[in-house]
């Protein structure tokens, strides 16, 4: 995925980790959170993931989709 592609928050670890703004650790945290709580229904829920700081969330928000 390029920086300009929309990234589904249901993406695999590999797809998430390939995004320039998402580290391997954050990709794993997203997958773990999703596996624990179920799918995301709103983008604001992504903010609850460990390591998803406010400034990073704002940077990623244009690229994320439910």
N, CA, C and O atoms as a DFTB+ gen file, in Angstrom:
264 C
 N C O
     1  1       0.833      -1.186       0.000
     2  2       0.000       0.000       0.000
     3  2       0.870       1.239       0.000
     4  3       1.873       1.309       0.711
     5  1       0.489       2.197      -0.786
     6  2       1.243       3.449      -0.792
     7  2       0.676       4.376       0.273
     8  3      -0.375       4.103       0.851
     9  1       1.363       5.449       0.520
    10  2       0.939       6.430       1.508
    11  2      -0.450       6.961       1.186
    12  3      -1.188       7.341       2.095
    13  1      -0.813       6.993      -0.076
    14  2      -2.079       7.591      -0.481
    15  2      -3.235       6.602      -0.529
    16  3      -4.376       7.012      -0.742
    17  1      -2.975       5.316      -0.337
    18  2      -4.034       4.318      -0.333
    19  2      -4.781       4.349       0.997
    20  3      -4.187       4.549       2.056
    21  1      -6.084       4.148       0.920
    22  2      -6.865       4.001       2.143
    23  2      -6.551       2.633       2.727
    24  3      -6.484       1.640       2.003
    25  1      -6.362       2.589       4.017
    26  2      -5.979       1.355       4.696
    27  2      -7.147       0.892       5.553
    28  3      -7.508       1.566       6.518
    29  1      -7.738      -0.235       5.220
    30  2      -8.835      -0.714       6.069
    31  2      -8.295      -1.105       7.435
    32  3      -7.265      -1.771       7.530
    33  1      -8.976      -0.700       8.476
    34  2      -8.512      -1.012       9.820
    35  2      -8.639      -2.503      10.096
    36  3      -8.149      -2.992      11.114
    37  1      -9.296      -3.225       9.193
    38  2      -9.391      -4.685       9.302
    39  2      -8.246      -5.381       8.562
    40  3      -8.252      -6.603       8.414
    41  1      -7.280      -4.613       8.105
    42  2      -6.152      -5.147       7.346
    43  2      -5.332      -6.117       8.194
    44  3      -5.409      -6.109       9.423
    45  1      -4.558      -6.938       7.524
    46  2      -3.668      -7.875       8.208
    47  2      -2.506      -7.129       8.858
    48  3      -2.258      -5.955       8.580
    49  1      -1.812      -7.840       9.721
    50  2      -0.606      -7.274      10.337
    51  2       0.351      -6.762       9.267
    52  3       0.861      -5.646       9.366
    53  1       0.591      -7.573       8.254
    54  2       1.548      -7.216       7.204
    55  2       1.124      -5.945       6.467
    56  3       1.949      -5.075       6.187
    57  1      -0.165      -5.850       6.160
    58  2      -0.655      -4.656       5.464
    59  2      -0.515      -3.423       6.343
    60  3      -0.095      -2.365       5.874
    61  1      -0.863      -3.555       7.602
    62  2      -0.739      -2.417       8.522
    63  2       0.723      -2.008       8.676
    64  3       1.052      -0.824       8.596
    65  1       1.592      -2.984       8.897
    66  2       3.011      -2.709       9.134
    67  2       3.704      -2.118       7.914
    68  3       4.749      -1.481       8.051
    69  1       3.151      -2.313       6.741
    70  2       3.743      -1.750       5.530
    71  2       3.440      -0.275       5.341
    72  3       4.026       0.370       4.472
    73  1       2.531       0.269       6.145
    74  2       2.222       1.692       6.032
    75  2       3.350       2.490       6.676
    76  3       3.859       2.114       7.732
    77  1       3.726       3.562       6.054
    78  2       4.874       4.352       6.503
    79  2       4.713       4.875       7.937
    80  3       5.715       5.035       8.634
    81  1       3.495       5.143       8.393
    82  2       3.279       5.702       9.729
    83  2       3.024       4.642      10.795
    84  3       2.890       4.982      11.971
    85  1       2.955       3.372      10.417
    86  2       2.609       2.319      11.381
    87  2       3.808       1.393      11.587
    88  3       4.266       0.724      10.661
    89  1       4.296       1.374      12.813
    90  2       5.411       0.483      13.153
    91  2       4.897      -0.946      13.298
    92  3       3.690      -1.175      13.382
    93  1       5.813      -1.893      13.327
    94  2       5.432      -3.283      13.567
    95  2       4.704      -3.422      14.902
    96  3       3.724      -4.158      15.012
    97  1       5.189      -2.715      15.900
    98  2       4.595      -2.790      17.237
    99  2       3.165      -2.264      17.225
   100  3       2.277      -2.859      17.836
   101  1       2.939      -1.146      16.531
   102  2       1.590      -0.587      16.466
   103  2       0.677      -1.490      15.641
   104  3      -0.485      -1.682      15.999
   105  1       1.180      -2.038      14.555
   106  2       0.383      -2.961      13.744
   107  2      -0.060      -4.144      14.598
   108  3      -1.218      -4.555      14.530
   109  1       0.843      -4.693      15.395
   110  2       0.490      -5.814      16.262
   111  2      -0.517      -5.387      17.319
   112  3      -1.433      -6.143      17.643
   113  1      -0.356      -4.185      17.860
   114  2      -1.296      -3.688      18.867
   115  2      -2.694      -3.523      18.273
   116  3      -3.686      -3.809      18.944
   117  1      -2.784      -3.069      17.031
   118  2      -4.083      -2.932      16.360
   119  2      -4.723      -4.301      16.184
   120  3      -5.905      -4.480      16.476
   121  1      -3.948      -5.262      15.708
   122  2      -4.457      -6.622      15.505
   123  2      -4.875      -7.229      16.845
   124  3      -5.941      -7.837      16.939
   125  1      -4.056      -7.072      17.873
   126  2      -4.376      -7.615      19.194
   127  2      -5.650      -6.990      19.745
   128  3      -6.511      -7.689      20.278
   129  1      -5.769      -5.676      19.616
   130  2      -6.959      -4.976      20.107
   131  2      -8.197      -5.491      19.383
   132  3      -9.224      -5.765      20.005
   133  1      -8.092      -5.618      18.083
   134  2      -9.214      -6.100      17.267
   135  2      -9.586      -7.535      17.646
   136  3     -10.768      -7.875      17.709
   137  1      -8.585      -8.371      17.896
   138  2      -8.839      -9.756      18.285
   139  2      -9.492      -9.850      19.669
   140  3     -10.260     -10.774      19.935
   141  1      -9.187      -8.905      20.531
   142  2      -9.724      -8.901      21.890
   143  2     -11.120      -8.297      21.962
   144  3     -11.991      -8.826      22.652
   145  1     -11.335      -7.197      21.256
   146  2     -12.587      -6.449      21.416
   147  2     -13.550      -6.597      20.247
   148  3     -14.707      -6.186      20.339
   149  1     -13.087      -7.174      19.163
   150  2     -13.937      -7.268      17.979
   151  2     -13.608      -6.161      16.997
   152  3     -12.687      -5.372      17.206
   153  1     -14.375      -6.119      15.929
   154  2     -14.053      -5.154      14.875
   155  2     -14.310      -3.719      15.323
   156  3     -15.077      -3.466      16.251
   157  1     -13.657      -2.801      14.648
   158  2     -13.851      -1.383      14.897
   159  2     -15.110      -0.924      14.172
   160  3     -15.365      -1.325      13.037
   161  1     -15.888      -0.085      14.834
   162  2     -17.095       0.462      14.216
   163  2     -16.931       1.922      13.833
   164  3     -17.635       2.419      12.955
   165  1     -16.005       2.612      14.487
   166  2     -15.718       4.008      14.154
   167  2     -14.212       4.221      14.177
   168  3     -13.479       3.485      14.838
   169  1     -13.767       5.221      13.458
   170  2     -12.328       5.524      13.474
   171  2     -11.864       5.958      14.852
   172  3     -10.729       5.678      15.238
   173  1     -12.727       6.640      15.603
   174  2     -12.310       7.111      16.924
   175  2     -11.963       5.953      17.860
   176  3     -11.195       6.145      18.802
   177  1     -12.504       4.771      17.628
   178  2     -12.153       3.606      18.442
   179  2     -10.679       3.241      18.283
   180  3     -10.076       2.701      19.210
   181  1     -10.108       3.522      17.147
   182  2      -8.699       3.203      16.891
   183  2      -7.813       3.949      17.875
   184  3      -6.714       3.491      18.189
   185  1      -8.267       5.066      18.351
   186  2      -7.515       5.886      19.303
   187  2      -7.260       5.127      20.608
   188  3      -6.324       5.455      21.336
   189  1      -8.074       4.125      20.908
   190  2      -7.948       3.351      22.152
   191  2      -6.819       2.327      22.116
   192  3      -6.460       1.768      23.152
   193  1      -6.260       2.076      20.944
   194  2      -5.183       1.088      20.802
   195  2      -3.932       1.599      21.509
   196  3      -3.551       2.760      21.359
   197  1      -3.306       0.730      22.269
   198  2      -2.065       1.081      22.953
   199  2      -1.034       1.551      21.935
   200  3      -0.772       0.862      20.949
   201  1      -0.451       2.717      22.171
   202  2       0.562       3.253      21.274
   203  2       0.010       4.180      20.203
   204  3       0.776       4.775      19.445
   205  1      -1.312       4.310      20.132
   206  2      -1.914       5.207      19.143
   207  2      -2.075       6.580      19.805
   208  3      -3.129       6.907      20.348
   209  1      -1.024       7.353      19.744
   210  2      -1.018       8.674      20.355
   211  2      -1.811       9.647      19.496
   212  3      -1.990       9.431      18.297
   213  1      -2.277      10.705      20.111
   214  2      -3.167      11.663      19.444
   215  2      -2.564      12.200      18.144
   216  3      -3.244      12.265      17.121
   217  1      -1.291      12.582      18.189
   218  2      -0.676      13.153      16.979
   219  2      -0.528      12.106      15.874
   220  3      -0.678      12.430      14.696
   221  1      -0.242      10.881      16.233
   222  2      -0.138       9.814      15.246
   223  2      -1.512       9.494      14.669
   224  3      -1.649       9.286      13.464
   225  1      -2.525       9.453      15.525
   226  2      -3.876       9.194      15.056
   227  2      -4.305      10.257      14.048
   228  3      -4.892       9.931      13.016
   229  1      -4.021      11.502      14.334
   230  2      -4.393      12.590      13.413
   231  2      -3.652      12.452      12.087
   232  3      -4.207      12.757      11.031
   233  1      -2.415      11.999      12.134
   234  2      -1.630      11.797      10.923
   235  2      -2.188      10.632      10.097
   236  3      -2.217      10.692       8.867
   237  1      -2.625       9.583      10.780
   238  2      -3.122       8.384      10.107
   239  2      -4.577       8.488       9.658
   240  3      -4.976       7.840       8.690
   241  1      -5.357       9.286      10.343
   242  2      -6.799       9.330      10.105
   243  2      -7.205       9.470       8.644
   244  3      -8.151       8.803       8.225
   245  1      -6.541      10.298       7.851
   246  2      -6.941      10.405       6.447
   247  2      -6.736       9.112       5.650
   248  3      -7.334       8.946       4.587
   249  1      -5.905       8.203       6.144
   250  2      -5.584       6.989       5.416
   251  2      -6.363       5.767       5.903
   252  3      -6.353       4.719       5.257
   253  1      -7.034       5.909       7.043
   254  2      -7.753       4.778       7.614
   255  2      -9.209       4.765       7.165
   256  3      -9.830       5.808       6.962
   257  1      -9.723       3.571       7.021
   258  2     -11.166       3.431       6.772
   259  2     -11.666       2.206       7.505
   260  3     -10.922       1.254       7.741
   261  1     -12.912       2.243       7.854
   262  2     -13.545       1.142       8.587
   263  2     -13.885       0.033       7.624
   264  3     -14.427      -0.994       8.032
